[in-house]
XYZ file of C-alpha atoms in Angstrom:
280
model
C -27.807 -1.699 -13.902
C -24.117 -0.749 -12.645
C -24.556 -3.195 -9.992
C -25.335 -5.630 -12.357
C -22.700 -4.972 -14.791
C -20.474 -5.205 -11.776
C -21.676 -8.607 -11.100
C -20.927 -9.826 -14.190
C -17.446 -8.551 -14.161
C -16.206 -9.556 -10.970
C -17.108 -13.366 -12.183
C -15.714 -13.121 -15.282
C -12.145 -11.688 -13.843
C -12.806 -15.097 -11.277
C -13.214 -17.191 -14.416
C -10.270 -16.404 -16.194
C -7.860 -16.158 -13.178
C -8.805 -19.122 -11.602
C -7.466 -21.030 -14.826
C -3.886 -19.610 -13.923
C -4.074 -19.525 -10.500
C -2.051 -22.912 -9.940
C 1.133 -21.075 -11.671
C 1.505 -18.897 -8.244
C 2.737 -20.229 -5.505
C 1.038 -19.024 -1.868
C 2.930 -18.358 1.462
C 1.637 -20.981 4.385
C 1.328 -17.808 6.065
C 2.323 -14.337 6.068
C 5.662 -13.392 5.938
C 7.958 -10.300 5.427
C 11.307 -9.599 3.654
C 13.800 -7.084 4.737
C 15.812 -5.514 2.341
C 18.578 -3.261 2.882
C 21.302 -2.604 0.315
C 22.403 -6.127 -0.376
C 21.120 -8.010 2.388
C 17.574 -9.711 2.339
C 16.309 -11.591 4.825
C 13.008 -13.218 5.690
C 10.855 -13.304 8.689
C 7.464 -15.109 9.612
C 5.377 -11.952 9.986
C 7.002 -9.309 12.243
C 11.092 -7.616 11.760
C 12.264 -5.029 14.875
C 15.387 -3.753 12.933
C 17.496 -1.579 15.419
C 16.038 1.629 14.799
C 17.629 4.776 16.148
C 17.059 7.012 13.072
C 14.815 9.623 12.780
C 12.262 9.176 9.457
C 11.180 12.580 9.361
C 13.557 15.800 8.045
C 14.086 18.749 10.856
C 9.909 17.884 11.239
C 8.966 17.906 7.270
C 7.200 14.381 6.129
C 6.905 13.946 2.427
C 5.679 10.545 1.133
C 4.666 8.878 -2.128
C 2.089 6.247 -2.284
C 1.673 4.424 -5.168
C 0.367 0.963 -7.323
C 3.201 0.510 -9.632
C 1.000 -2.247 -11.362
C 4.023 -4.937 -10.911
C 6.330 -2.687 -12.951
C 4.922 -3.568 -16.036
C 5.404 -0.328 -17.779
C 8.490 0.606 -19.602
C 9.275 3.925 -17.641
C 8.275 2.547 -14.188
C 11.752 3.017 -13.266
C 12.352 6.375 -14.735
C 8.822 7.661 -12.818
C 9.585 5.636 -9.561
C 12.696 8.029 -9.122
C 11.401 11.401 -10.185
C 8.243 10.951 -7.251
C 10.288 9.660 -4.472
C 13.197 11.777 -4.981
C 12.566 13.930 -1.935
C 10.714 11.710 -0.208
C 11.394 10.565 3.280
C 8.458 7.352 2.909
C 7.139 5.297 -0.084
C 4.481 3.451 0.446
C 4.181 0.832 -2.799
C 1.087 -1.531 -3.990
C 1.226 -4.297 -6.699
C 5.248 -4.218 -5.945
C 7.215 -7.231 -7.952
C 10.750 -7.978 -6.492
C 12.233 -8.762 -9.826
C 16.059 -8.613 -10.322
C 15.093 -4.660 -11.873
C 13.586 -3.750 -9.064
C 16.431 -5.637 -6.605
C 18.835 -3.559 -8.300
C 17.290 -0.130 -8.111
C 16.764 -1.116 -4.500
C 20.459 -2.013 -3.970
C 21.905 1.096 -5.740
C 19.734 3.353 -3.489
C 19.793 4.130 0.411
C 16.236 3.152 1.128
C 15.354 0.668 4.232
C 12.963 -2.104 2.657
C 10.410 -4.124 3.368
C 8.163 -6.400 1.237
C 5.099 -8.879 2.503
C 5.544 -12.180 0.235
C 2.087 -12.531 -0.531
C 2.605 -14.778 -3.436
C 5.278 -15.516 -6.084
C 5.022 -16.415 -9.433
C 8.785 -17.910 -10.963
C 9.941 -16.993 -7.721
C 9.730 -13.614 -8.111
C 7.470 -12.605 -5.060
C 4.642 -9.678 -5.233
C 2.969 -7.509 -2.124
C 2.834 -4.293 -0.682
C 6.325 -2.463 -0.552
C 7.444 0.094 2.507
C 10.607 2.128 1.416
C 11.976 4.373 4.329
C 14.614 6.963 4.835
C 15.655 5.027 8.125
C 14.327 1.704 9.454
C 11.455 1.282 11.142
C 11.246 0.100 14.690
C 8.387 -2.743 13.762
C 6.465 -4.072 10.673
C 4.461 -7.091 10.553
C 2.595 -8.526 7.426
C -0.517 -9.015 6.903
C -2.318 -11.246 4.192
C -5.867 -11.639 3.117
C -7.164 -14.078 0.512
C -9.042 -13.105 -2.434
C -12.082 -15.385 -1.739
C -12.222 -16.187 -5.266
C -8.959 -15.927 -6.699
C -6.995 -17.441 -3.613
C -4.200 -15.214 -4.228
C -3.448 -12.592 -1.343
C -3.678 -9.252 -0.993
C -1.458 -7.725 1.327
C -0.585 -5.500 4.082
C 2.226 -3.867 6.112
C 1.816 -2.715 9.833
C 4.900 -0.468 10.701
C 6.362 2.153 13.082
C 8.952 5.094 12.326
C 10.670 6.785 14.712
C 10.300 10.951 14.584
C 12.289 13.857 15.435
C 9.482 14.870 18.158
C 9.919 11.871 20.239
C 6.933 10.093 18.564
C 6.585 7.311 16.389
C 4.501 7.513 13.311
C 2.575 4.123 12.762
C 1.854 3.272 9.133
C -0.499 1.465 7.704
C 0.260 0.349 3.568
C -2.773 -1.433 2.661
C -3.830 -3.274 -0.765
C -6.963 -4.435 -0.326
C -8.948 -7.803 -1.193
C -11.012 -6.819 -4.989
C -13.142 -9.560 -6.230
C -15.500 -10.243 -3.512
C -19.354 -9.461 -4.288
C -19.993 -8.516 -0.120
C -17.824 -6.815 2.327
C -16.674 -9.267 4.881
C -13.353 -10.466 3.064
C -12.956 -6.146 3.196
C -13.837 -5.597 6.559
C -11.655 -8.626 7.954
C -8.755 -7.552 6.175
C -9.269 -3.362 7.116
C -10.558 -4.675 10.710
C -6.591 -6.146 11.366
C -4.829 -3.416 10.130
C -6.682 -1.166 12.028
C -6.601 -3.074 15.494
C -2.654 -2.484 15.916
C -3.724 1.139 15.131
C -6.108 1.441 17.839
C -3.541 1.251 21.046
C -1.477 4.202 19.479
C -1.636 7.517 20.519
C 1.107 8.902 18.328
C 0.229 10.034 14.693
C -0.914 7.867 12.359
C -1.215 6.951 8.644
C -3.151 4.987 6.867
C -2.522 4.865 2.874
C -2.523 2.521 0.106
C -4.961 0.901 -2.994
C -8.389 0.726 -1.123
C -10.256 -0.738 -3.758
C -13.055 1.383 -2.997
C -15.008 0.592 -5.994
C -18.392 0.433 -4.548
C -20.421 2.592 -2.078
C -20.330 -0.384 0.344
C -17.398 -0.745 0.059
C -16.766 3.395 0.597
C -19.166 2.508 4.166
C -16.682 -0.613 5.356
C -13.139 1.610 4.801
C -15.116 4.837 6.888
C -16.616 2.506 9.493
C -13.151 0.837 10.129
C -11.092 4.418 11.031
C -13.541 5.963 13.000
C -12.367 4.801 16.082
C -8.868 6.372 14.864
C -10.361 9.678 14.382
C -8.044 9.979 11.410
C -8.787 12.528 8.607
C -9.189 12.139 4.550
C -6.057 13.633 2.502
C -7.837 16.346 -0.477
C -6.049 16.663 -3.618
C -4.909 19.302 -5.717
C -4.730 18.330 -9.041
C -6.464 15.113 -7.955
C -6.269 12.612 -10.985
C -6.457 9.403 -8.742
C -7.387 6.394 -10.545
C -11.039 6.332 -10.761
C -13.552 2.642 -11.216
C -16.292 2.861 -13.575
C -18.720 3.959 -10.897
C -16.608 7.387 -10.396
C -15.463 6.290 -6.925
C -11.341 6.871 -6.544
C -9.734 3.625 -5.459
C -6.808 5.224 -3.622
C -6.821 7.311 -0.663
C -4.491 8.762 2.657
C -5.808 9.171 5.848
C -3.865 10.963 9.107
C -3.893 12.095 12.147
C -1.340 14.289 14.401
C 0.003 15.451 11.637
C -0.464 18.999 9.779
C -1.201 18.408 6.283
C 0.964 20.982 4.123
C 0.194 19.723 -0.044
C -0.679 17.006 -1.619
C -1.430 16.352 -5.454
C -2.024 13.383 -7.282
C -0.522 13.536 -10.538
C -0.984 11.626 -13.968
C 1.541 9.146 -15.060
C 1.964 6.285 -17.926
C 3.540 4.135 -16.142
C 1.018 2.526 -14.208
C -2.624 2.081 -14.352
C -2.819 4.354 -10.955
C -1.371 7.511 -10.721
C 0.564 8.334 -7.768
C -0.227 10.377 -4.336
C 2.356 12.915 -3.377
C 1.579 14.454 0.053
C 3.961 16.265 2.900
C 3.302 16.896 6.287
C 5.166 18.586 9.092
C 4.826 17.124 12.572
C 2.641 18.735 15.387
C-alpha cells in the first residue's frame, strides 16, 4: 500500500513540476561559485583557492548541516546565525543565492562556495559549503532529476587541519523523484569515488533523500568501501518521510565524535544537524 501511495506521489510532484520547469534555466554543465566577502567568481567544476589556514580550532570540529528550504521562511536568517555561530563548517542544502543571502554572506567572515545547479530569475540554487578558512579543492557535482530535469547537487571539498591532515567533505543533496535507484546510485557512486583515494578523515553529510528502504540499501552500499560510521542523535528530531525513514544523515571517519543533536526549527521544513568532533 505505502509503495503504492508512493507511486502515485512521485508522479503527481512530476506532473505539476514539469509544467514550470521551462522557467529555470540549467547549467551546460556543472559549475561552482566562490564567494568570499565581496568577490564572486565562477569556475567550470573545480576552485584550488590558496589555502594555508587551518579549518579546525586547537583540534575541536563543530559543523552544522542543514536544508534551509531556499530561505523561504521568515526567520531563516535569524536561525541560520544562532546554529552556525560557533561553527567552524556549514554544510547547506536547497541554498538560494538571493541578494539576502549575498548580504549575510558579505557581512560575515565565512569562505563560500555554491554549485549552480540551476537558476530561476537569475538567482542560482545548490548545495552551499561555508568554511572558517578556504578549502584547498572543491569540485561540483550535478545530477539530473530524471523526471524533473532540474539538478540536484553536490560539493567535493578538502580542508586543511591542525594535525597535518586534510578533512575531505562530502555535501550531498540527492536526486528525489526517481521510482528505482540508479539516478541515486550514479549520483552517491561520484561523490564517493574522490573519497575512495583518501586516507585522511572523512565526512560525508547532507539531504540523502532516504525515503525508501532501497534507497536506505544504495546510500549503505556506496560508503562501505569508506568504512565511515553513522552520526546518532541526541534529541534527534531529523526530518522524517511518511514511511518513518529520516532523510538526513552524517557519516565520518578519523574523527572522534564528541555531541551531536538535531534540533527543531520553523524555519525550514528540515531541522538542522549540529555535531562536533575533535581530531584523532
Amino acid at each position: 500500500m505505502i509503495k503504492r501511495l508512493l507511486t502515485l506521489l512521485l508522479i503527481a510532484v512530476a506532473a505539476m513540476a514539469s509544467t514550470i520547469y521551462w522557467s529555470f534555466s540549467v547549467p551546460e554543465s556543472a559549475a561552482l561559485s566562490d564567494i568570499h566577502q565581496s568577490d564572486s567568481e565562477k569556475s567550470i567544476q573545480c576552485i584550488e583557492p590558496n589555502a594555508y589556514e587551518q579549518l579546525d580550532n586547537q583540534g575541536k570540529l563543530n559543523i552544522l548541516v542543514w536544508n534551509i528550504y531556499k530561505q523561504n521562511k521568515s526567520n531563516w536568517q535569524v536561525e541560520l546565525e544562532k546554529f552556525s555561530d560557533d561553527k567552524q563548517l556549514v554544510l547547506l542544502q536547497e541554498a538560494s543565492m538571493t541578494d539576502e543571502l549575498k548580504t549575510w554572506l558579505n557581512q560575515s567572515h565565512w569562505f563560500g562556495q555554491q554549485v549552480d545547479a540551476f537558476s530561476a530569475l537569475d538567482v542560482t540554487a545548490g548545495v552551499l559549503n561555508l568554511s572558517g578558512s578556504a578549502p584547498s579543492i572543491a569540485c561540483a557535482y550535478v545530477e539530473p532529476e530524471p523526471w524533473l530535469r532540474l539538478p540536484k547537487s553536490g560539493i567535493f571539498a578538502r580542508y586543511p587541519l591542525s594535525s597535518g591532515k586534510e578533512l575531505a567533505v562530502v555535501n550531498i543533496h540527492a536526486v528525489n523523484f526517481t521510482y528505482g535507484t540508479t539516478e541515486y546510485e550514479r549520483q552517491l557512486g561520484k561523490l564517493a569515488e574522490g573519497l575512495r583515494q583518501h586516507t585522511g578523515p572523512i565526512l560525508v553529510a547532507g539531504d540523502f533523500n532516504s525515503w525508501s528502504e532501497k534507497r536506505m540499501k544504495a546510500l549503505e552500499a556506496s560508503l562501505k568501501s569508506l568504512n565511515v560510521e553513522k552520526v546518532s542523535f541526541t534529541p534527534d528530531y531529523r526530518t522524517e518521510f511518511v514511511t518513518g525513514l529520516v532523510l538526513d544523515h552524517v557519516f565520518y571517519r578519523g574523527l572522534t565524535l564528541e555531541k551531536a543533536e538535531a534540533p527543531q526549527t520553523d524555519a525550514s521544513d528540515h531541522n538542522p544537524m549540529l555535531v562536533e568532533f575533535s581530531l584523532q
